[in-house]
Amino acid sequence: MRGFMMAQNHMPMKTEKRQGKRLWVFGYGSLCWYPGFPYEKEIAGYIKGFSRRFWQGNTAHRGRPGKPGRVATLVKEPEGVTWGKAYELKDEIAYEYLEQREGALGGYTHVLTWFWPLEDSTVIAEQVQVMVYMATPDSPQWLGPIDLSTLAAQVARSQGAAGHNAEYVLRLADFMRVTFPATKDDHLFELEALVLKELELENVSISEVMNMKHKIDPAASAFQAAREEKEKVFQQNDTQRKLNLQAIDTHCSGSRCLTL
Ligand SMILES: N[C@@H](CCC(=O)N[C@@H](CS)C(=O)NCC(=O)O)C(=O)O
């Protein structure tokens, strides 16, 4: 069976037989909660030297031509740490799927870096080299930095073939809370709070946006039970979100929050 190997400083090369290690990909956006491709292993952990920012536009999955949504990318930050999921790709079908979803549709390019698993990982003990799909300012869909309130308003009013843009932010925030309860990500969680406020202003219910249009790929069905379990957690978080919303209302003052 053809496989992939990660040659040092080169992109994955198709090999007629598996000479080196399989290719690992690090997900930090929708790949965390919807990988959509066949993989051998998945591990929670982090990469260093990057921070997650919703600065990449998207007119396919979470936006439309002329009305882009916003999806996650990475920016280089010496002290940055980004938490997410690493996946060991099963075969070339997985790689070609990602090239289509992340490259052709997403406007992302490849970056090679190192991934560290959570301490208690039983899958791998030490760091592993990963390929990361990252958008840069020369990406045709790059939108760049903007204040979080305007970004939240854009997210709350965008949707595309994969569903509402708010779902993307809320599911990523849920993923982070469930998988890494002790970690911080001010950009993501402040954006989540503002998106929730915007949805309320637009009188859009959370269940309306959390509709997970993706069909569950056969590759993912093996994890269907886990996904259903996480879905339950997402629903539980809905209750928590409503409580957070009330909390925002009570403590919210000044320009940091949107005024009704
Ligand atoms: N490369 C990032 C972001 C990937 C991402 O969010 N890609 C978008 C834009 S092409 C996507 O596939 N979205 C599917 C969805 O929104 O459900 C990751 O590793 O997770």
PDB file of C-alpha atoms and ligand atoms in Angstrom:
ATOM      1  CA  MET A   1       0.000   0.000   0.000  1.00  0.00           C
ATOM      2  CA  ARG A   2       1.391   3.407  -0.865  1.00  0.00           C
ATOM      3  CA  GLY A   3       2.172   5.508   2.101  1.00  0.00           C
ATOM      4  CA  PHE A   4       3.783   8.816   2.927  1.00  0.00           C
ATOM      5  CA  MET A   5       6.978   9.750   4.591  1.00  0.00           C
ATOM      6  CA  MET A   6       7.958  13.089   6.002  1.00  0.00           C
ATOM      7  CA  ALA A   7      11.386  13.883   4.635  1.00  0.00           C
ATOM      8  CA  GLN A   8      13.235  16.473   6.717  1.00  0.00           C
ATOM      9  CA  ASN A   9      12.452  19.988   5.383  1.00  0.00           C
ATOM     10  CA  HIS A  10      10.546  18.597   2.430  1.00  0.00           C
ATOM     11  CA  MET A  11       6.872  18.064   1.940  1.00  0.00           C
ATOM     12  CA  PRO A  12       5.399  14.586   2.219  1.00  0.00           C
ATOM     13  CA  MET A  13       6.502  12.344  -0.600  1.00  0.00           C
ATOM     14  CA  LYS A  14       4.435   9.524  -1.988  1.00  0.00           C
ATOM     15  CA  THR A  15       6.370   6.331  -1.518  1.00  0.00           C
ATOM     16  CA  GLU A  16       5.633   3.063  -3.256  1.00  0.00           C
ATOM     17  CA  LYS A  17       6.134   1.345   0.086  1.00  0.00           C
ATOM     18  CA  ARG A  18       6.239   2.705   3.597  1.00  0.00           C
ATOM     19  CA  GLN A  19       9.958   3.410   4.125  1.00  0.00           C
ATOM     20  CA  GLY A  20       9.705   6.211   6.720  1.00  0.00           C
ATOM     21  CA  LYS A  21       7.135   7.280   9.249  1.00  0.00           C
ATOM     22  CA  ARG A  22       3.571   8.125   8.277  1.00  0.00           C
ATOM     23  CA  LEU A  23       2.585  11.757   7.836  1.00  0.00           C
ATOM     24  CA  TRP A  24       1.219  13.583  10.874  1.00  0.00           C
ATOM     25  CA  VAL A  25      -1.031  16.649  10.484  1.00  0.00           C
ATOM     26  CA  PHE A  26      -1.788  19.131  13.287  1.00  0.00           C
ATOM     27  CA  GLY A  27      -5.310  20.549  13.452  1.00  0.00           C
ATOM     28  CA  TYR A  28      -6.166  23.726  15.388  1.00  0.00           C
ATOM     29  CA  GLY A  29      -9.463  24.798  13.786  1.00  0.00           C
ATOM     30  CA  SER A  30     -12.249  22.681  12.298  1.00  0.00           C
ATOM     31  CA  LEU A  31      -9.823  19.745  12.006  1.00  0.00           C
ATOM     32  CA  CYS A  32     -10.063  19.493  15.801  1.00  0.00           C
ATOM     33  CA  TRP A  33     -13.767  18.692  15.791  1.00  0.00           C
ATOM     34  CA  TYR A  34     -14.276  17.496  12.226  1.00  0.00           C
ATOM     35  CA  PRO A  35     -11.185  15.802  10.739  1.00  0.00           C
ATOM     36  CA  GLY A  36     -13.215  14.184   7.928  1.00  0.00           C
ATOM     37  CA  PHE A  37     -10.360  11.923   6.711  1.00  0.00           C
ATOM     38  CA  PRO A  38      -9.087   8.410   7.600  1.00  0.00           C
ATOM     39  CA  TYR A  39      -6.373   8.408  10.239  1.00  0.00           C
ATOM     40  CA  GLU A  40      -4.460   5.828  12.275  1.00  0.00           C
ATOM     41  CA  LYS A  41      -3.961   7.785  15.491  1.00  0.00           C
ATOM     42  CA  GLU A  42      -5.113  11.064  17.064  1.00  0.00           C
ATOM     43  CA  ILE A  43      -3.444  12.854  19.957  1.00  0.00           C
ATOM     44  CA  ALA A  44      -4.252  16.034  21.858  1.00  0.00           C
ATOM     45  CA  GLY A  45      -1.330  18.378  22.391  1.00  0.00           C
ATOM     46  CA  TYR A  46       0.322  21.581  21.229  1.00  0.00           C
ATOM     47  CA  ILE A  47       2.768  23.301  18.939  1.00  0.00           C
ATOM     48  CA  LYS A  48       5.050  26.185  19.949  1.00  0.00           C
ATOM     49  CA  GLY A  49       5.879  29.481  18.248  1.00  0.00           C
ATOM     50  CA  PHE A  50       2.382  30.059  16.865  1.00  0.00           C
ATOM     51  CA  SER A  51      -0.899  31.599  18.073  1.00  0.00           C
ATOM     52  CA  ARG A  52      -4.389  30.977  16.706  1.00  0.00           C
ATOM     53  CA  ARG A  53      -6.179  33.867  15.072  1.00  0.00           C
ATOM     54  CA  PHE A  54      -9.451  34.142  13.110  1.00  0.00           C
ATOM     55  CA  TRP A  55      -7.754  36.118  10.363  1.00  0.00           C
ATOM     56  CA  GLN A  56      -8.395  33.829   7.380  1.00  0.00           C
ATOM     57  CA  GLY A  57     -11.469  34.457   5.262  1.00  0.00           C
ATOM     58  CA  ASN A  58     -13.533  31.622   3.867  1.00  0.00           C
ATOM     59  CA  THR A  59     -16.112  31.663   1.054  1.00  0.00           C
ATOM     60  CA  ALA A  60     -16.679  27.878   0.784  1.00  0.00           C
ATOM     61  CA  HIS A  61     -17.346  26.259   4.133  1.00  0.00           C
ATOM     62  CA  ARG A  62     -18.342  29.164   6.396  1.00  0.00           C
ATOM     63  CA  GLY A  63     -18.940  32.028   4.005  1.00  0.00           C
ATOM     64  CA  ARG A  64     -19.952  32.775   0.443  1.00  0.00           C
ATOM     65  CA  PRO A  65     -18.211  34.584  -2.447  1.00  0.00           C
ATOM     66  CA  GLY A  66     -18.542  38.295  -1.691  1.00  0.00           C
ATOM     67  CA  LYS A  67     -19.586  37.554   1.919  1.00  0.00           C
ATOM     68  CA  PRO A  68     -16.636  35.667   3.485  1.00  0.00           C
ATOM     69  CA  GLY A  69     -16.786  34.064   6.908  1.00  0.00           C
ATOM     70  CA  ARG A  70     -13.769  33.835   9.201  1.00  0.00           C
ATOM     71  CA  VAL A  71     -11.845  30.645  10.040  1.00  0.00           C
ATOM     72  CA  ALA A  72      -8.786  29.919  12.135  1.00  0.00           C
ATOM     73  CA  THR A  73      -5.214  30.288  11.031  1.00  0.00           C
ATOM     74  CA  LEU A  74      -1.895  30.657  12.845  1.00  0.00           C
ATOM     75  CA  VAL A  75       0.442  33.625  13.217  1.00  0.00           C
ATOM     76  CA  LYS A  76       4.092  33.228  14.173  1.00  0.00           C
ATOM     77  CA  GLU A  77       4.677  34.353  17.786  1.00  0.00           C
ATOM     78  CA  PRO A  78       7.916  33.345  19.538  1.00  0.00           C
ATOM     79  CA  GLU A  79       6.117  32.760  22.856  1.00  0.00           C
ATOM     80  CA  GLY A  80       2.928  31.431  21.272  1.00  0.00           C
ATOM     81  CA  VAL A  81       1.491  27.984  22.072  1.00  0.00           C
ATOM     82  CA  THR A  82      -1.449  26.559  20.124  1.00  0.00           C
ATOM     83  CA  TRP A  83      -3.379  23.558  21.414  1.00  0.00           C
ATOM     84  CA  GLY A  84      -5.129  21.137  19.075  1.00  0.00           C
ATOM     85  CA  LYS A  85      -5.058  17.596  17.697  1.00  0.00           C
ATOM     86  CA  ALA A  86      -2.391  15.716  15.743  1.00  0.00           C
ATOM     87  CA  TYR A  87      -3.540  12.991  13.370  1.00  0.00           C
ATOM     88  CA  GLU A  88      -1.422  10.230  11.820  1.00  0.00           C
ATOM     89  CA  LEU A  89      -2.798  10.018   8.295  1.00  0.00           C
ATOM     90  CA  LYS A  90      -3.849   6.573   7.172  1.00  0.00           C
ATOM     91  CA  ASP A  91      -2.974   6.907   3.505  1.00  0.00           C
ATOM     92  CA  GLU A  92      -2.781   9.159   0.476  1.00  0.00           C
ATOM     93  CA  ILE A  93      -6.572   9.511   0.342  1.00  0.00           C
ATOM     94  CA  ALA A  94      -6.372  11.428   3.611  1.00  0.00           C
ATOM     95  CA  TYR A  95      -3.623  13.660   2.250  1.00  0.00           C
ATOM     96  CA  GLU A  96      -5.472  14.356  -0.990  1.00  0.00           C
ATOM     97  CA  TYR A  97      -8.657  15.122   0.962  1.00  0.00           C
ATOM     98  CA  LEU A  98      -6.741  17.672   3.057  1.00  0.00           C
ATOM     99  CA  GLU A  99      -5.088  19.209   0.013  1.00  0.00           C
ATOM    100  CA  GLN A 100      -8.566  19.787  -1.424  1.00  0.00           C
ATOM    101  CA  ARG A 101     -10.231  20.981   1.794  1.00  0.00           C
ATOM    102  CA  GLU A 102      -7.358  23.036   3.211  1.00  0.00           C
ATOM    103  CA  GLY A 103      -5.417  23.928   0.104  1.00  0.00           C
ATOM    104  CA  ALA A 104      -7.781  24.383  -2.819  1.00  0.00           C
ATOM    105  CA  LEU A 105     -10.820  25.443  -0.776  1.00  0.00           C
ATOM    106  CA  GLY A 106      -9.163  26.934   2.269  1.00  0.00           C
ATOM    107  CA  GLY A 107      -6.229  28.857   0.837  1.00  0.00           C
ATOM    108  CA  TYR A 108      -3.840  27.345   3.407  1.00  0.00           C
ATOM    109  CA  THR A 109      -0.226  26.358   2.731  1.00  0.00           C
ATOM    110  CA  HIS A 110       1.999  23.802   4.498  1.00  0.00           C
ATOM    111  CA  VAL A 111       4.291  24.476   7.445  1.00  0.00           C
ATOM    112  CA  LEU A 112       6.419  21.821   9.174  1.00  0.00           C
ATOM    113  CA  THR A 113       6.890  22.080  12.928  1.00  0.00           C
ATOM    114  CA  TRP A 114       7.067  19.986  16.108  1.00  0.00           C
ATOM    115  CA  PHE A 115       4.077  18.729  18.111  1.00  0.00           C
ATOM    116  CA  TRP A 116       4.146  17.872  21.812  1.00  0.00           C
ATOM    117  CA  PRO A 117       1.522  15.425  23.172  1.00  0.00           C
ATOM    118  CA  LEU A 118      -0.299  15.943  26.438  1.00  0.00           C
ATOM    119  CA  GLU A 119       1.811  14.448  29.249  1.00  0.00           C
ATOM    120  CA  ASP A 120      -0.564  11.574  29.839  1.00  0.00           C
ATOM    121  CA  SER A 121      -0.668  10.582  26.183  1.00  0.00           C
ATOM    122  CA  THR A 122      -0.462   6.836  25.699  1.00  0.00           C
ATOM    123  CA  VAL A 123      -0.216   7.199  21.931  1.00  0.00           C
ATOM    124  CA  ILE A 124       3.247   8.745  21.656  1.00  0.00           C
ATOM    125  CA  ALA A 125       5.715   9.745  24.363  1.00  0.00           C
ATOM    126  CA  GLU A 126       7.940  12.336  22.669  1.00  0.00           C
ATOM    127  CA  GLN A 127       7.385  15.102  20.151  1.00  0.00           C
ATOM    128  CA  VAL A 128       6.589  14.297  16.552  1.00  0.00           C
ATOM    129  CA  GLN A 129       7.056  16.364  13.397  1.00  0.00           C
ATOM    130  CA  VAL A 130       3.745  17.580  11.991  1.00  0.00           C
ATOM    131  CA  MET A 131       2.553  19.277   8.854  1.00  0.00           C
ATOM    132  CA  VAL A 132       0.263  22.238   9.590  1.00  0.00           C
ATOM    133  CA  TYR A 133      -2.064  24.024   7.184  1.00  0.00           C
ATOM    134  CA  MET A 134      -1.548  27.730   7.820  1.00  0.00           C
ATOM    135  CA  ALA A 135      -2.775  30.814   5.938  1.00  0.00           C
ATOM    136  CA  THR A 136      -0.448  33.741   5.315  1.00  0.00           C
ATOM    137  CA  PRO A 137      -1.158  37.313   4.114  1.00  0.00           C
ATOM    138  CA  ASP A 138      -0.532  36.217   0.524  1.00  0.00           C
ATOM    139  CA  SER A 139      -3.406  33.721   0.703  1.00  0.00           C
ATOM    140  CA  PRO A 140      -6.171  34.818  -1.695  1.00  0.00           C
ATOM    141  CA  GLN A 141      -8.690  34.539   1.176  1.00  0.00           C
ATOM    142  CA  TRP A 142      -6.587  36.323   3.829  1.00  0.00           C
ATOM    143  CA  LEU A 143      -8.572  38.969   5.742  1.00  0.00           C
ATOM    144  CA  GLY A 144      -6.063  39.811   8.487  1.00  0.00           C
ATOM    145  CA  PRO A 145      -6.426  41.368  11.934  1.00  0.00           C
ATOM    146  CA  ILE A 146      -9.557  43.271  12.965  1.00  0.00           C
ATOM    147  CA  ASP A 147     -11.040  44.224  16.335  1.00  0.00           C
ATOM    148  CA  LEU A 148     -12.853  41.324  17.982  1.00  0.00           C
ATOM    149  CA  SER A 149     -16.267  43.052  18.067  1.00  0.00           C
ATOM    150  CA  THR A 150     -16.251  43.560  14.285  1.00  0.00           C
ATOM    151  CA  LEU A 151     -14.881  40.044  13.802  1.00  0.00           C
ATOM    152  CA  ALA A 152     -17.707  38.632  15.969  1.00  0.00           C
ATOM    153  CA  ALA A 153     -20.311  40.567  14.012  1.00  0.00           C
ATOM    154  CA  GLN A 154     -18.914  39.114  10.763  1.00  0.00           C
ATOM    155  CA  VAL A 155     -18.963  35.568  12.177  1.00  0.00           C
ATOM    156  CA  ALA A 156     -22.520  35.949  13.472  1.00  0.00           C
ATOM    157  CA  ARG A 157     -23.719  36.999  10.008  1.00  0.00           C
ATOM    158  CA  SER A 158     -21.858  34.476   7.816  1.00  0.00           C
ATOM    159  CA  GLN A 159     -22.598  30.970   6.682  1.00  0.00           C
ATOM    160  CA  GLY A 160     -21.514  28.614   3.940  1.00  0.00           C
ATOM    161  CA  ALA A 161     -21.740  25.047   2.624  1.00  0.00           C
ATOM    162  CA  ALA A 162     -20.598  23.527   5.928  1.00  0.00           C
ATOM    163  CA  GLY A 163     -22.938  25.628   8.051  1.00  0.00           C
ATOM    164  CA  HIS A 164     -23.027  28.782  10.124  1.00  0.00           C
ATOM    165  CA  ASN A 165     -19.738  30.550  10.862  1.00  0.00           C
ATOM    166  CA  ALA A 166     -20.763  30.861  14.521  1.00  0.00           C
ATOM    167  CA  GLU A 167     -20.841  27.052  14.759  1.00  0.00           C
ATOM    168  CA  TYR A 168     -17.178  26.994  13.772  1.00  0.00           C
ATOM    169  CA  VAL A 169     -16.210  29.311  16.652  1.00  0.00           C
ATOM    170  CA  LEU A 170     -18.505  27.683  19.229  1.00  0.00           C
ATOM    171  CA  ARG A 171     -17.442  24.127  18.404  1.00  0.00           C
ATOM    172  CA  LEU A 172     -13.760  25.077  18.552  1.00  0.00           C
ATOM    173  CA  ALA A 173     -14.330  26.760  21.939  1.00  0.00           C
ATOM    174  CA  ASP A 174     -16.179  23.661  23.165  1.00  0.00           C
ATOM    175  CA  PHE A 175     -13.385  21.423  21.877  1.00  0.00           C
ATOM    176  CA  MET A 176     -10.830  23.484  23.803  1.00  0.00           C
ATOM    177  CA  ARG A 177     -12.895  23.463  27.038  1.00  0.00           C
ATOM    178  CA  VAL A 178     -13.508  19.713  26.832  1.00  0.00           C
ATOM    179  CA  THR A 179     -10.005  18.677  25.730  1.00  0.00           C
ATOM    180  CA  PHE A 180      -7.806  21.266  27.473  1.00  0.00           C
ATOM    181  CA  PRO A 181      -9.891  22.607  30.390  1.00  0.00           C
ATOM    182  CA  ALA A 182      -6.896  24.300  32.013  1.00  0.00           C
ATOM    183  CA  THR A 183      -5.581  26.211  28.978  1.00  0.00           C
ATOM    184  CA  LYS A 184      -6.240  29.825  27.979  1.00  0.00           C
ATOM    185  CA  ASP A 185      -6.933  31.244  24.554  1.00  0.00           C
ATOM    186  CA  ASP A 186      -8.133  34.836  25.054  1.00  0.00           C
ATOM    187  CA  HIS A 187      -8.626  35.445  21.321  1.00  0.00           C
ATOM    188  CA  LEU A 188     -10.898  32.388  20.949  1.00  0.00           C
ATOM    189  CA  PHE A 189     -12.908  32.703  24.168  1.00  0.00           C
ATOM    190  CA  GLU A 190     -13.414  36.463  23.933  1.00  0.00           C
ATOM    191  CA  LEU A 191     -14.540  35.956  20.333  1.00  0.00           C
ATOM    192  CA  GLU A 192     -16.911  33.197  21.488  1.00  0.00           C
ATOM    193  CA  ALA A 193     -18.500  35.463  24.108  1.00  0.00           C
ATOM    194  CA  LEU A 194     -18.965  38.285  21.575  1.00  0.00           C
ATOM    195  CA  VAL A 195     -20.375  35.904  18.938  1.00  0.00           C
ATOM    196  CA  LEU A 196     -22.923  34.645  21.487  1.00  0.00           C
ATOM    197  CA  LYS A 197     -23.895  38.240  22.230  1.00  0.00           C
ATOM    198  CA  GLU A 198     -24.248  38.956  18.501  1.00  0.00           C
ATOM    199  CA  LEU A 199     -26.437  35.875  18.007  1.00  0.00           C
ATOM    200  CA  GLU A 200     -28.665  37.095  20.801  1.00  0.00           C
ATOM    201  CA  LEU A 201     -28.873  40.548  19.202  1.00  0.00           C
ATOM    202  CA  GLU A 202     -29.829  38.860  15.911  1.00  0.00           C
ATOM    203  CA  ASN A 203     -32.306  36.683  17.797  1.00  0.00           C
ATOM    204  CA  VAL A 204     -30.584  33.567  16.410  1.00  0.00           C
ATOM    205  CA  SER A 205     -30.723  30.570  18.743  1.00  0.00           C
ATOM    206  CA  ILE A 206     -27.578  28.543  19.398  1.00  0.00           C
ATOM    207  CA  SER A 207     -29.281  25.317  18.302  1.00  0.00           C
ATOM    208  CA  GLU A 208     -30.038  26.966  14.939  1.00  0.00           C
ATOM    209  CA  VAL A 209     -26.325  27.483  14.239  1.00  0.00           C
ATOM    210  CA  MET A 210     -25.066  24.205  15.730  1.00  0.00           C
ATOM    211  CA  ASN A 211     -26.448  22.018  13.010  1.00  0.00           C
ATOM    212  CA  MET A 212     -23.300  20.069  12.034  1.00  0.00           C
ATOM    213  CA  LYS A 213     -24.129  19.735   8.327  1.00  0.00           C
ATOM    214  CA  HIS A 214     -21.178  17.450   7.806  1.00  0.00           C
ATOM    215  CA  LYS A 215     -22.273  13.905   7.093  1.00  0.00           C
ATOM    216  CA  ILE A 216     -20.265  11.583   9.299  1.00  0.00           C
ATOM    217  CA  ASP A 217     -17.582  10.173   6.973  1.00  0.00           C
ATOM    218  CA  PRO A 218     -17.064   6.421   7.063  1.00  0.00           C
ATOM    219  CA  ALA A 219     -13.558   7.125   8.379  1.00  0.00           C
ATOM    220  CA  ALA A 220     -15.051   9.039  11.271  1.00  0.00           C
ATOM    221  CA  SER A 221     -17.817   6.529  11.980  1.00  0.00           C
ATOM    222  CA  ALA A 222     -15.347   4.494  14.019  1.00  0.00           C
ATOM    223  CA  PHE A 223     -15.377   7.423  16.392  1.00  0.00           C
ATOM    224  CA  GLN A 224     -19.140   7.919  16.160  1.00  0.00           C
ATOM    225  CA  ALA A 225     -19.715   6.935  19.785  1.00  0.00           C
ATOM    226  CA  ALA A 226     -17.026   9.351  20.941  1.00  0.00           C
ATOM    227  CA  ARG A 227     -18.507  12.042  18.724  1.00  0.00           C
ATOM    228  CA  GLU A 228     -21.997  11.439  20.140  1.00  0.00           C
ATOM    229  CA  GLU A 229     -20.521  11.661  23.617  1.00  0.00           C
ATOM    230  CA  LYS A 230     -18.860  14.953  22.713  1.00  0.00           C
ATOM    231  CA  GLU A 231     -22.150  16.114  21.136  1.00  0.00           C
ATOM    232  CA  LYS A 232     -23.752  15.541  24.528  1.00  0.00           C
ATOM    233  CA  VAL A 233     -21.011  17.679  26.076  1.00  0.00           C
ATOM    234  CA  PHE A 234     -21.619  20.347  23.438  1.00  0.00           C
ATOM    235  CA  GLN A 235     -25.321  20.367  24.434  1.00  0.00           C
ATOM    236  CA  GLN A 236     -24.374  20.592  28.116  1.00  0.00           C
ATOM    237  CA  ASN A 237     -22.177  23.521  27.176  1.00  0.00           C
ATOM    238  CA  ASP A 238     -25.239  25.140  25.619  1.00  0.00           C
ATOM    239  CA  THR A 239     -26.689  25.452  29.113  1.00  0.00           C
ATOM    240  CA  GLN A 240     -23.369  26.755  30.360  1.00  0.00           C
ATOM    241  CA  ARG A 241     -23.258  29.212  27.486  1.00  0.00           C
ATOM    242  CA  LYS A 242     -26.639  30.641  28.400  1.00  0.00           C
ATOM    243  CA  LEU A 243     -25.380  31.051  31.977  1.00  0.00           C
ATOM    244  CA  ASN A 244     -22.233  32.713  30.611  1.00  0.00           C
ATOM    245  CA  LEU A 245     -24.436  35.026  28.582  1.00  0.00           C
ATOM    246  CA  GLN A 246     -26.315  36.053  31.713  1.00  0.00           C
ATOM    247  CA  ALA A 247     -22.957  36.492  33.465  1.00  0.00           C
ATOM    248  CA  ILE A 248     -21.773  38.698  30.580  1.00  0.00           C
ATOM    249  CA  ASP A 249     -24.942  40.791  30.961  1.00  0.00           C
ATOM    250  CA  THR A 250     -24.396  41.303  34.644  1.00  0.00           C
ATOM    251  CA  HIS A 251     -20.685  42.128  34.584  1.00  0.00           C
ATOM    252  CA  CYS A 252     -20.534  43.622  31.126  1.00  0.00           C
ATOM    253  CA  SER A 253     -19.753  47.341  31.151  1.00  0.00           C
ATOM    254  CA  GLY A 254     -17.836  49.866  28.970  1.00  0.00           C
ATOM    255  CA  SER A 255     -16.728  49.377  25.388  1.00  0.00           C
ATOM    256  CA  ARG A 256     -15.339  45.864  25.984  1.00  0.00           C
ATOM    257  CA  CYS A 257     -18.798  44.458  25.506  1.00  0.00           C
ATOM    258  CA  LEU A 258     -21.431  45.299  22.996  1.00  0.00           C
ATOM    259  CA  THR A 259     -24.172  47.511  24.390  1.00  0.00           C
ATOM    260  CA  LEU A 260     -27.709  46.460  23.589  1.00  0.00           C
TER     261      LEU A 260
HETATM  262  N1  LIG B   1      -6.010  24.487   9.145  1.00  0.00           N
HETATM  263  C1  LIG B   1      -6.844  24.723  10.310  1.00  0.00           C
HETATM  264  C2  LIG B   1      -8.180  25.243   9.896  1.00  0.00           C
HETATM  265  C3  LIG B   1      -8.893  24.249   9.028  1.00  0.00           C
HETATM  266  C4  LIG B   1     -10.236  24.786   8.661  1.00  0.00           C
HETATM  267  O1  LIG B   1     -10.965  25.256   9.517  1.00  0.00           O
HETATM  268  N2  LIG B   1     -10.509  24.735   7.360  1.00  0.00           N
HETATM  269  C5  LIG B   1     -11.820  25.216   7.007  1.00  0.00           C
HETATM  270  C6  LIG B   1     -11.799  26.091   5.849  1.00  0.00           C
HETATM  271  S1  LIG B   1     -11.459  25.382   4.370  1.00  0.00           S
HETATM  272  C7  LIG B   1     -12.700  23.996   6.921  1.00  0.00           C
HETATM  273  O2  LIG B   1     -12.306  22.957   6.485  1.00  0.00           O
HETATM  274  N3  LIG B   1     -13.857  24.119   7.413  1.00  0.00           N
HETATM  275  C8  LIG B   1     -14.797  23.013   7.493  1.00  0.00           C
HETATM  276  C9  LIG B   1     -15.895  23.531   8.355  1.00  0.00           C
HETATM  277  O3  LIG B   1     -15.916  24.741   8.554  1.00  0.00           O
HETATM  278  O4  LIG B   1     -16.719  22.729   8.837  1.00  0.00           O
HETATM  279  C10 LIG B   1      -6.943  23.438  11.113  1.00  0.00           C
HETATM  280  O5  LIG B   1      -5.910  22.787  11.117  1.00  0.00           O
HETATM  281  O6  LIG B   1      -7.958  23.094  11.715  1.00  0.00           O
END
